[in-house]
Amino acid sequence: MKAFPILRTAAFGLTLVLAGAGAHAQTMPATMSAPAKDAAKPSPAATATGKIGAADVTVKYSSPGVKGRKIFGGLEPYGKVWRAGANEATTVEFSKAVTVGGKALPAGKYGFFVIPTAGAWTVIFNKVSNQWGAFKYDEKQDALRVMVTPRKTALTERLAYEVTPKALVLRWENVELPVAIK
């Protein structure tokens, strides 16, 4: 019988501690923006936007760093599908239909993957845009595949995308991959 009041007191004390922790978490400064919070991650989320012809283009990706590693043909092996970023698969969204490497691609949001090689790379626009990495990538869901030849560049420490008036450009390590789009 004496144990019951002790347990009730302990439970009450634990409730106060947990409630105080929750209240503290809710009073964190509201001035911290989402990108600043995300920037502390090893591969922070990033977005590249621009216009190609009449189409608005948005690329959402996570941006890993080189950190002294060999990336292509090393961390990202040749001949294997890569999510073209870190964490969730990279996505590319077109507000209007476009032509990629001479092939039509309807407006929409796509998972963006590449297969790096020592020569030309396979660039893939997959119909499944919401997936983690390339673990459940299904080639049967590809909307479009094109071959693109990468170029050597100066070191780009953190993966970056750029939307130019004529291309979607991926840059990382010492590689630049310009995907021609009209």
N, CA, C and O of each residue as an XYZ file, in Angstrom:
728
protein
N       0.812     -1.190      0.000
C       0.000      0.000      0.000
C       0.856      1.253      0.000
O       0.500      2.248     -0.632
N       2.003      1.215      0.716
C       2.858      2.400      0.788
C       3.530      2.680     -0.552
O       3.902      3.819     -0.835
N       3.685      1.654     -1.372
C       4.356      1.826     -2.656
C       3.519      2.655     -3.630
O       4.073      3.368     -4.467
N       2.199      2.569     -3.529
C       1.317      3.283     -4.456
C       1.512      4.800     -4.412
O       1.633      5.404     -5.478
N       1.550      5.453     -3.247
C       1.792      6.906     -3.231
C       3.163      7.277     -3.798
O       3.312      8.327     -4.421
N       4.145      6.434     -3.588
C       5.488      6.712     -4.122
C       5.455      6.645     -5.645
O       6.025      7.506     -6.316
N       4.789      5.623     -6.198
C       4.686      5.497     -7.648
C       3.915      6.678     -8.246
O       4.278      7.199     -9.301
N       2.835      7.096     -7.550
C       2.049      8.217     -8.040
C       2.898      9.490     -8.039
O       2.827     10.277     -8.983
N       3.682      9.696     -7.011
C       4.555     10.869     -6.929
C       5.617     10.821     -8.018
O       5.912     11.840     -8.643
N       6.197      9.637     -8.253
C       7.217      9.489     -9.293
C       6.616      9.754    -10.677
O       7.228     10.419    -11.513
N       5.413      9.225    -10.908
C       4.752      9.432    -12.197
C       4.453     10.914    -12.405
O       4.629     11.434    -13.507
N       4.002     11.596    -11.354
C       3.705     13.023    -11.445
C       4.980     13.811    -11.767
O       4.966     14.716    -12.601
N       6.075     13.456    -11.098
C       7.358     14.135    -11.337
C       7.837     13.923    -12.765
O       8.326     14.858    -13.400
N       7.701     12.702    -13.277
C       8.101     12.402    -14.645
C       7.239     13.192    -15.634
O       7.744     13.689    -16.641
N       5.963     13.306    -15.353
C       5.057     14.079    -16.204
C       5.497     15.537    -16.262
O       5.497     16.141    -17.335
N       5.872     16.108    -15.121
C       6.334     17.498    -15.101
C       7.605     17.676    -15.921
O       7.739     18.650    -16.661
N       8.535     16.740    -15.791
C       9.794     16.822    -16.538
C       9.524     16.761    -18.035
O      10.058     17.572    -18.792
N       8.693     15.801    -18.476
C       8.393     15.666    -19.895
C       7.630     16.874    -20.427
O       7.898     17.329    -21.539
N       6.706     17.388    -19.668
C       5.954     18.572    -20.085
C       6.884     19.776    -20.212
O       6.750     20.573    -21.140
N       7.809     19.904    -19.294
C       8.774     21.009    -19.354
C       9.667     20.894    -20.570
O       9.982     21.900    -21.206
N      10.083     19.668    -20.905
C      10.924     19.465    -22.089
C      10.149     19.830    -23.348
O      10.693     20.467    -24.249
N       8.874     19.427    -23.415
C       8.057     19.755    -24.577
C       7.846     21.252    -24.692
O       7.896     21.810    -25.789
N       7.613     21.900    -23.571
C       7.402     23.348    -23.599
C       8.670     24.054    -24.058
O       8.600     25.037    -24.795
N       9.830     23.559    -23.628
C      11.092     24.159    -24.049
C      11.281     24.003    -25.556
O      11.697     24.940    -26.237
N      10.974     22.812    -26.070
C      11.143     22.562    -27.500
C      10.255     23.488    -28.320
O      10.627     23.880    -29.426
N       9.095     23.839    -27.796
C       8.184     24.686    -28.540
C       8.547     26.163    -28.430
O       7.992     26.987    -29.157
N       9.455     26.505    -27.546
C       9.810     27.914    -27.389
C      11.157     28.239    -28.033
O      11.743     29.283    -27.748
N      11.659     27.335    -28.914
C      12.905     27.625    -29.615
C      12.678     28.853    -30.497
O      11.548     29.094    -30.923
N      13.702     29.619    -30.777
C      13.530     30.848    -31.563
C      12.882     30.567    -32.911
O      13.311     29.672    -33.638
N      11.866     31.321    -33.237
C      11.166     31.161    -34.507
C      11.918     31.840    -35.644
O      11.513     31.728    -36.801
N      12.995     32.536    -35.339
C      13.739     33.263    -36.367
C      14.627     32.353    -37.189
O      15.124     32.768    -38.236
N      14.843     31.102    -36.740
C      15.709     30.193    -37.473
C      14.942     29.663    -38.678
O      13.899     29.030    -38.515
N      15.444     29.911    -39.883
C      14.753     29.476    -41.088
C      15.072     28.017    -41.393
O      16.065     27.480    -40.902
N      14.244     27.385    -42.192
C      14.440     25.981    -42.541
C      15.793     25.738    -43.200
O      16.464     24.776    -42.828
N      16.237     26.559    -44.165
C      17.545     26.296    -44.758
C      18.681     26.359    -43.741
O      19.637     25.591    -43.848
N      18.600     27.258    -42.752
C      19.668     27.347    -41.755
C      19.706     26.093    -40.896
O      20.785     25.600    -40.569
N      18.542     25.574    -40.527
C      18.502     24.333    -39.758
C      19.072     23.207    -40.594
O      19.853     22.397    -40.096
N      18.685     23.146    -41.878
C      19.094     22.058    -42.748
C      20.571     22.158    -43.117
O      21.198     21.140    -43.411
N      21.134     23.352    -43.108
C      22.532     23.542    -43.509
C      23.493     22.795    -42.597
O      24.617     22.497    -43.002
N      23.078     22.488    -41.385
C      23.942     21.772    -40.464
C      24.033     20.288    -40.820
O      24.907     19.589    -40.307
N      23.151     19.799    -41.685
C      23.166     18.402    -42.094
C      24.366     18.141    -42.994
O      24.840     19.053    -43.672
N      24.867     16.897    -43.009
C      25.995     16.579    -43.895
C      25.680     16.799    -45.375
O      26.563     17.161    -46.153
N      24.426     16.582    -45.760
C      23.993     16.792    -47.146
C      22.727     17.642    -47.141
O      21.625     17.117    -47.300
N      22.881     18.959    -46.960
C      21.704     19.815    -46.822
C      20.824     19.834    -48.075
O      21.307     19.678    -49.197
N      19.525     20.029    -47.853
C      18.581     20.143    -48.963
C      18.855     21.426    -49.729
O      19.236     22.444    -49.151
N      18.654     21.362    -51.041
C      18.872     22.529    -51.892
C      17.862     22.506    -53.035
O      17.286     21.468    -53.358
N      17.666     23.662    -53.629
C      16.740     23.803    -54.755
C      17.388     24.691    -55.808
O      18.002     25.710    -55.495
N      17.237     24.280    -57.065
C      17.671     25.110    -58.195
C      16.447     25.350    -59.061
O      15.690     24.425    -59.354
N      16.257     26.594    -59.465
C      15.110     26.924    -60.301
C      15.554     27.769    -61.482
O      16.605     28.410    -61.450
N      14.746     27.759    -62.507
C      15.024     28.584    -63.667
C      14.006     28.309    -64.743
O      13.045     27.569    -64.536
N      14.225     28.912    -65.898
C      13.330     28.760    -67.030
C      14.103     28.206    -68.207
O      15.214     28.644    -68.507
N      13.493     27.229    -68.872
C      14.031     26.723    -70.132
C      12.893     26.856    -71.130
O      11.889     26.150    -71.037
N      13.053     27.756    -72.077
C      11.945     28.067    -72.976
C      10.792     28.617    -72.158
O      10.986     29.531    -71.357
N       9.598     28.079    -72.346
C       8.416     28.529    -71.604
C       8.218     27.752    -70.306
O       7.315     28.063    -69.529
N       9.049     26.749    -70.070
C       8.875     25.875    -68.898
C       9.631     26.388    -67.677
O      10.808     26.739    -67.757
N       8.930     26.422    -66.548
C       9.590     26.650    -65.261
C      10.169     25.309    -64.835
O       9.495     24.282    -64.919
N      11.417     25.318    -64.378
C      12.104     24.086    -63.991
C      12.537     24.212    -62.537
O      13.133     25.214    -62.141
N      12.232     23.186    -61.743
C      12.630     23.151    -60.334
C      13.328     21.833    -60.050
O      12.792     20.759    -60.323
N      14.530     21.927    -59.496
C      15.294     20.748    -59.101
C      15.409     20.775    -57.583
O      15.863     21.767    -57.012
N      14.998     19.685    -56.924
C      15.147     19.557    -55.470
C      16.061     18.376    -55.201
O      15.863     17.278    -55.721
N      17.081     18.633    -54.364
C      18.098     17.614    -54.123
C      18.752     17.838    -52.771
O      18.589     18.892    -52.156
N      19.493     16.836    -52.315
C      20.346     16.998    -51.145
C      21.772     17.073    -51.660
O      22.143     16.358    -52.591
N      22.576     17.947    -51.049
C      23.869     18.339    -51.597
C      25.044     17.805    -50.764
O      25.504     18.483    -49.846
N      25.531     16.601    -51.076
C      26.678     16.069    -50.337
C      27.977     16.768    -50.732
O      28.049     17.423    -51.772
N      28.995     16.622    -49.894
C      30.307     17.186    -50.172
C      31.291     16.122    -50.626
O      31.105     14.937    -50.349
N      32.323     16.541    -51.314
C      33.366     15.624    -51.767
C      34.171     15.116    -50.566
O      34.425     13.917    -50.450
N      34.570     16.024    -49.678
C      35.301     15.684    -48.452
C      36.535     14.818    -48.710
O      36.833     13.899    -47.947
N      37.256     15.128    -49.807
C      38.499     14.432    -50.105
C      38.321     13.039    -50.709
O      39.304     12.330    -50.924
N      37.085     12.644    -50.982
C      36.824     11.301    -51.510
C      36.821     11.312    -53.034
O      36.577     12.345    -53.657
N      37.093     10.158    -53.622
C      36.903      9.970    -55.063
C      35.419      9.667    -55.227
O      34.921      8.696    -54.658
N      34.711     10.483    -55.995
C      33.261     10.348    -56.108
C      32.880      9.402    -57.244
O      32.388      8.303    -56.989
N      33.097      9.809    -58.486
C      32.653      9.003    -59.615
C      33.685      7.935    -59.942
O      34.859      8.222    -60.174
N      33.209      6.693    -59.953
C      34.107      5.549    -60.078
C      34.670      5.144    -58.725
O      35.543      4.279    -58.657
N      34.186      5.754    -57.648
C      34.595      5.452    -56.272
C      33.359      5.343    -55.399
O      32.697      4.305    -55.383
N      33.041      6.416    -54.668
C      31.846      6.443    -53.817
C      30.599      6.120    -54.639
O      29.739      5.358    -54.196
N      30.505      6.696    -55.827
C      29.415      6.398    -56.768
C      30.009      5.572    -57.899
O      30.610      6.116    -58.825
N      29.837      4.248    -57.819
C      30.506      3.369    -58.791
C      29.969      3.532    -60.213
O      28.801      3.857    -60.429
N      30.849      3.298    -61.159
C      30.443      3.308    -62.559
C      29.469      2.160    -62.825
O      29.582      1.075    -62.253
N      28.511      2.435    -63.709
C      27.585      1.398    -64.145
C      26.418      1.118    -63.211
O      25.650      0.187    -63.453
N      26.268      1.905    -62.146
C      25.192      1.687    -61.181
C      24.300      2.927    -61.109
O      24.795      4.053    -61.148
N      22.971      2.717    -61.003
C      22.032      3.834    -60.911
C      22.316      4.624    -59.638
O      22.434      4.052    -58.554
N      22.427      5.960    -59.781
C      22.674      6.866    -58.658
C      21.547      7.875    -58.577
O      21.068      8.347    -59.608
N      21.120      8.211    -57.396
C      19.992      9.132    -57.163
C      20.311     10.588    -57.492
O      19.461     11.464    -57.335
N      21.506     10.839    -57.935
C      21.950     12.176    -58.357
C      21.853     13.199    -57.237
O      21.506     14.357    -57.468
N      22.162     12.765    -56.029
C      22.143     13.589    -54.829
C      22.310     12.675    -53.628
O      22.844     11.572    -53.746
N      21.855     13.133    -52.480
C      21.902     12.315    -51.265
C      20.483     12.205    -50.705
O      19.581     12.937    -51.113
N      20.307     11.292    -49.778
C      19.026     11.106    -49.088
C      17.923     10.738    -50.079
O      18.051      9.755    -50.809
N      16.822     11.533    -50.111
C      15.749     11.249    -51.057
C      16.282     11.388    -52.478
O      17.287     12.057    -52.721
N      15.587     10.744    -53.408
C      15.978     10.889    -54.808
C      15.809     12.351    -55.230
O      14.897     13.041    -54.775
N      16.687     12.799    -56.086
C      16.579     14.133    -56.665
C      15.326     14.181    -57.533
O      15.002     13.206    -58.210
N      14.619     15.316    -57.516
C      13.453     15.471    -58.378
C      13.643     16.664    -59.304
O      14.289     17.653    -58.956
N      13.063     16.541    -60.493
C      13.045     17.627    -61.469
C      11.593     17.799    -61.899
O      10.918     16.840    -62.272
N      11.127     19.047    -61.836
C       9.749     19.322    -62.211
C       9.722     20.344    -63.340
O      10.383     21.381    -63.278
N       8.933     20.024    -64.385
C       8.756     20.908    -65.536
C       7.301     21.363    -65.567
O       6.393     20.536    -65.482
N       7.073     22.653    -65.686
C       5.699     23.180    -65.733
C       5.057     22.977    -67.101
O       3.833     23.022    -67.225
N       5.868     22.756    -68.118
C       5.378     22.524    -69.483
C       6.217     21.403    -70.102
O       7.312     21.098    -69.630
N       5.693     20.807    -71.147
C       6.430     19.764    -71.861
C       7.747     20.327    -72.399
O       7.819     21.486    -72.807
N       8.786     19.488    -72.391
C      10.108     19.887    -72.880
C      10.650     18.793    -73.792
O      10.066     17.717    -73.924
N      11.772     19.098    -74.411
C      12.494     18.114    -75.212
C      13.866     17.949    -74.573
O      14.598     18.921    -74.386
N      14.203     16.711    -74.243
C      15.488     16.412    -73.601
C      16.294     15.530    -74.553
O      15.888     14.417    -74.888
N      17.435     16.051    -74.976
C      18.259     15.275    -75.901
C      17.502     14.860    -77.147
O      17.733     13.776    -77.683
N      16.585     15.725    -77.621
C      15.819     15.446    -78.819
C      14.586     14.573    -78.592
O      13.886     14.241    -79.549
N      14.305     14.194    -77.335
C      13.151     13.340    -77.022
C      12.145     14.109    -76.175
O      12.524     14.854    -75.271
N      10.851     13.923    -76.474
C       9.781     14.634    -75.764
C       9.609     14.097    -74.345
O       9.664     12.892    -74.102
N       9.399     15.038    -73.412
C       9.115     14.701    -72.020
C       7.941     15.571    -71.564
O       8.049     16.797    -71.553
N       6.809     14.940    -71.184
C       5.648     15.733    -70.753
C       5.937     16.553    -69.497
O       6.856     16.250    -68.736
N       5.131     17.598    -69.298
C       5.210     18.373    -68.054
C       4.979     17.410    -66.888
O       4.249     16.429    -67.025
N       5.598     17.691    -65.752
C       5.400     16.839    -64.582
C       6.624     16.837    -63.688
O       7.610     17.529    -63.940
N       6.529     16.034    -62.631
C       7.606     15.895    -61.649
C       8.192     14.494    -61.775
O       7.464     13.501    -61.800
N       9.512     14.432    -61.853
C      10.205     13.172    -62.105
C      11.316     12.921    -61.091
O      11.942     13.857    -60.592
N      11.550     11.646    -60.794
C      12.758     11.261    -60.087
C      13.899     11.378    -61.088
O      13.765     10.947    -62.233
N      15.026     11.961    -60.663
C      16.154     12.190    -61.566
C      17.314     11.294    -61.135
O      17.810     11.405    -60.014
N      17.734     10.419    -62.020
C      18.810      9.471    -61.733
C      19.826      9.534    -62.856
O      19.508      9.949    -63.970
N      21.048      9.122    -62.560
C      22.065      8.985    -63.596
C      22.812      7.680    -63.370
O      22.864      7.143    -62.264
N      23.388      7.194    -64.462
C      24.295      6.049    -64.380
C      25.640      6.550    -64.877
O      25.860      6.656    -66.084
N      26.558      6.865    -63.933
C      27.873      7.352    -64.360
C      28.710      6.221    -64.974
O      28.604      5.065    -64.565
N      29.530      6.572    -65.949
C      30.485      5.637    -66.544
C      31.758      6.426    -66.842
O      31.823      7.631    -66.602
N      32.760      5.740    -67.363
C      33.990      6.419    -67.753
C      33.768      7.247    -69.021
O      34.576      8.123    -69.333
N      32.678      6.978    -69.758
C      32.348      7.734    -70.973
C      31.045      8.485    -70.793
O      30.875      9.219    -69.820
N      30.115      8.304    -71.735
C      28.810      8.973    -71.678
C      27.974      8.382    -70.536
O      28.040      7.184    -70.261
N      27.190      9.236    -69.881
C      26.336      8.820    -68.773
C      24.900      8.684    -69.244
O      24.460      9.384    -70.156
N      24.176      7.771    -68.609
C      22.742      7.647    -68.848
C      22.030      8.574    -67.869
O      22.241      8.493    -66.659
N      21.186      9.456    -68.402
C      20.385     10.372    -67.592
C      18.947      9.858    -67.647
O      18.417      9.576    -68.721
N      18.326      9.741    -66.473
C      17.013      9.102    -66.373
C      16.009     10.032    -65.705
O      16.278     10.603    -64.648
N      14.855     10.174    -66.333
C      13.704     10.846    -65.735
C      12.694      9.742    -65.442
O      12.124      9.156    -66.363
N      12.472      9.459    -64.164
C      11.628      8.345    -63.728
C      10.282      8.875    -63.244
O      10.224      9.920    -62.594
N       9.204      8.165    -63.554
C       7.849      8.594    -63.196
C       7.604      8.607    -61.687
O       6.676      9.269    -61.221
N       8.420      7.886    -60.918
C       8.254      7.844    -59.462
C       9.176      8.901    -58.856
O      10.387      8.699    -58.757
N       8.595     10.017    -58.458
C       9.418     11.118    -57.951
C       9.633     11.055    -56.448
O      10.579     11.659    -55.942
N       8.789     10.348    -55.728
C       8.875     10.306    -54.270
C       9.454      8.972    -53.824
O       8.710      8.034    -53.540
N      10.781      8.884    -53.759
C      11.418      7.663    -53.291
C      12.717      7.989    -52.570
O      13.343      9.020    -52.816
N      13.104      7.097    -51.682
C      14.323      7.283    -50.912
C      15.479      6.692    -51.706
O      15.520      5.487    -51.955
N      16.398      7.527    -52.094
C      17.554      7.054    -52.838
C      17.160      6.362    -54.124
O      16.195      6.748    -54.783
N      17.919      5.331    -54.477
C      17.622      4.535    -55.671
C      17.342      3.089    -55.277
O      17.407      2.190    -56.115
N      17.033      2.866    -54.005
C      16.875      1.508    -53.493
C      15.698      0.783    -54.136
O      15.762     -0.431    -54.330
N      14.623      1.499    -54.472
C      13.447      0.878    -55.101
C      13.266      1.379    -56.530
O      12.179      1.284    -57.101
N      14.341      1.911    -57.098
C      14.289      2.387    -58.480
C      13.829      1.239    -59.382
O      14.313      0.113    -59.264
N      12.893      1.537    -60.280
C      12.354      0.549    -61.206
C      12.464      1.095    -62.623
O      11.793      2.065    -62.976
N      13.300      0.477    -63.419
C      13.533      0.916    -64.798
C      12.232      0.944    -65.600
O      12.109      1.745    -66.527
N      11.267      0.100    -65.272
C       9.987      0.070    -65.993
C       9.214      1.381    -65.817
O       8.303      1.668    -66.594
N       9.567      2.175    -64.809
C       8.899      3.450    -64.538
C       9.598      4.640    -65.201
O       9.206      5.787    -64.986
N      10.627      4.372    -66.003
C      11.342      5.462    -66.670
C      10.456      6.138    -67.703
O       9.856      5.475    -68.549
N      10.380      7.448    -67.630
C       9.656      8.230    -68.627
C      10.574      8.527    -69.809
O      10.122      8.628    -70.950
N      11.882      8.667    -69.521
C      12.834      9.036    -70.568
C      14.254      8.724    -70.113
O      14.607      8.910    -68.949
N      15.050      8.251    -71.046
C      16.497      8.054    -70.842
C      17.232      8.701    -72.006
O      16.837      8.546    -73.162
N      18.305      9.428    -71.697
C      19.163     10.008    -72.729
C      20.616      9.819    -72.314
O      20.928      9.656    -71.134
N      21.488      9.845    -73.302
C      22.925      9.752    -73.038
C      23.521     11.158    -73.076
O      23.228     11.947    -73.974
N      24.367     11.457    -72.079
C      24.995     12.772    -71.977
C      26.469     12.572    -71.657
O      26.818     11.753    -70.807
N      27.326     13.313    -72.328
C      28.764     13.222    -72.089
C      29.181     14.279    -71.064
O      28.975     15.473    -71.287
N      29.765     13.847    -69.945
C      30.215     14.816    -68.930
C      31.484     15.520    -69.380
O      32.176     15.073    -70.295
N      31.773     16.640    -68.710
C      33.008     17.391    -68.963
C      33.791     17.483    -67.664
O      33.217     17.499    -66.575
N      35.092     17.544    -67.795
C      35.964     17.777    -66.629
C      35.913     19.255    -66.264
O      35.899     20.118    -67.142
N      35.886     19.543    -64.965
C      35.877     20.922    -64.486
C      36.778     21.033    -63.267
O      37.334     20.044    -62.789
N      36.909     22.250    -62.780
C      37.600     22.465    -61.507
C      36.750     21.837    -60.398
O      35.567     21.560    -60.598
N      37.337     21.623    -59.272
C      36.651     20.978    -58.158
C      35.408     21.755    -57.731
O      35.468     22.961    -57.490
N      34.285     21.049    -57.642
C      33.062     21.563    -57.034
C      32.860     20.730    -55.778
O      32.468     19.566    -55.863
N      33.126     21.315    -54.610
C      33.104     20.569    -53.346
C      31.725     20.009    -53.028
O      31.604     18.852    -52.625
N      30.706     20.801    -53.201
C      29.346     20.376    -52.839
C      28.506     20.228    -54.105
O      28.491     21.122    -54.951
N      27.811     19.106    -54.234
C      26.947     18.865    -55.389
C      26.033     20.065    -55.620
O      25.420     20.579    -54.685
N      25.948     20.501    -56.867
C      25.108     21.656    -57.201
C      24.450     21.430    -58.557
O      25.020     20.808    -59.454
N      23.245     21.948    -58.675
C      22.518     21.968    -59.940
C      22.316     23.409    -60.360
O      22.202     24.304    -59.522
N      22.274     23.624    -61.669
C      21.964     24.937    -62.209
C      21.018     24.745    -63.385
O      21.221     23.866    -64.222
N      19.984     25.574    -63.440
C      19.073     25.585    -64.572
C      19.467     26.785    -65.420
O      19.340     27.932    -64.992
N      19.949     26.505    -66.632
C      20.321     27.569    -67.567
C      19.238     27.644    -68.654
O      18.370     26.772    -68.696
N      19.261     28.649    -69.526
C      18.232     28.734    -70.575
C      18.205     27.538    -71.537
O      17.220     27.342    -72.249
N      19.281     26.740    -71.563
C      19.344     25.625    -72.515
C      19.639     24.268    -71.884
O      19.700     23.260    -72.589
N      19.824     24.229    -70.546
C      20.235     22.952    -69.962
C      19.977     22.890    -68.457
O      19.800     23.900    -67.775
N      19.968     21.669    -67.992
C      20.014     21.370    -66.565
C      21.436     20.857    -66.346
O      21.848     19.879    -66.969
N      22.181     21.512    -65.466
C      23.597     21.177    -65.295
C      23.850     20.656    -63.886
O      23.523     21.317    -62.900
N      24.432     19.473    -63.800
C      24.869     18.865    -62.533
C      26.367     19.080    -62.415
O      27.107     18.830    -63.366
N      26.828     19.549    -61.236
C      28.269     19.723    -60.998
C      28.622     19.104    -59.653
O      27.975     19.362    -58.637
N      29.674     18.275    -59.674
C      30.185     17.720    -58.420
C      31.551     17.123    -58.682
O      31.824     16.610    -59.767
N      32.411     17.196    -57.671
C      33.794     16.756    -57.769
C      34.407     17.524    -58.936
O      34.389     18.754    -58.930
N      34.945     16.837    -59.926
C      35.532     17.539    -61.079
C      34.748     17.233    -62.353
O      35.312     17.144    -63.443
N      33.416     17.072    -62.187
C      32.548     16.720    -63.298
C      31.425     17.738    -63.454
O      30.863     18.230    -62.476
N      31.114     18.040    -64.717
C      29.953     18.856    -65.064
C      29.169     18.052    -66.096
O      29.721     17.609    -67.104
N      27.862     17.868    -65.830
C      27.006     17.090    -66.720
C      25.888     17.995    -67.243
O      24.894     18.206    -66.549
N      26.043     18.540    -68.477
C      25.025     19.437    -69.027
C      23.965     18.633    -69.805
O      24.257     18.047    -70.848
N      22.756     18.620    -69.288
C      21.650     17.904    -69.941
C      20.894     18.913    -70.795
O      20.182     19.764    -70.261
N      21.040     18.828    -72.123
C      20.420     19.788    -73.041
C      18.910     19.629    -73.036
O      18.388     18.528    -73.210
N      18.206     20.753    -72.833
C      16.745     20.756    -72.776
C      16.242     21.937    -73.594
O      16.819     23.023    -73.562
N      15.152     21.707    -74.330
C      14.493     22.777    -75.119
C      13.048     22.859    -74.689
O      12.295     23.682    -75.209
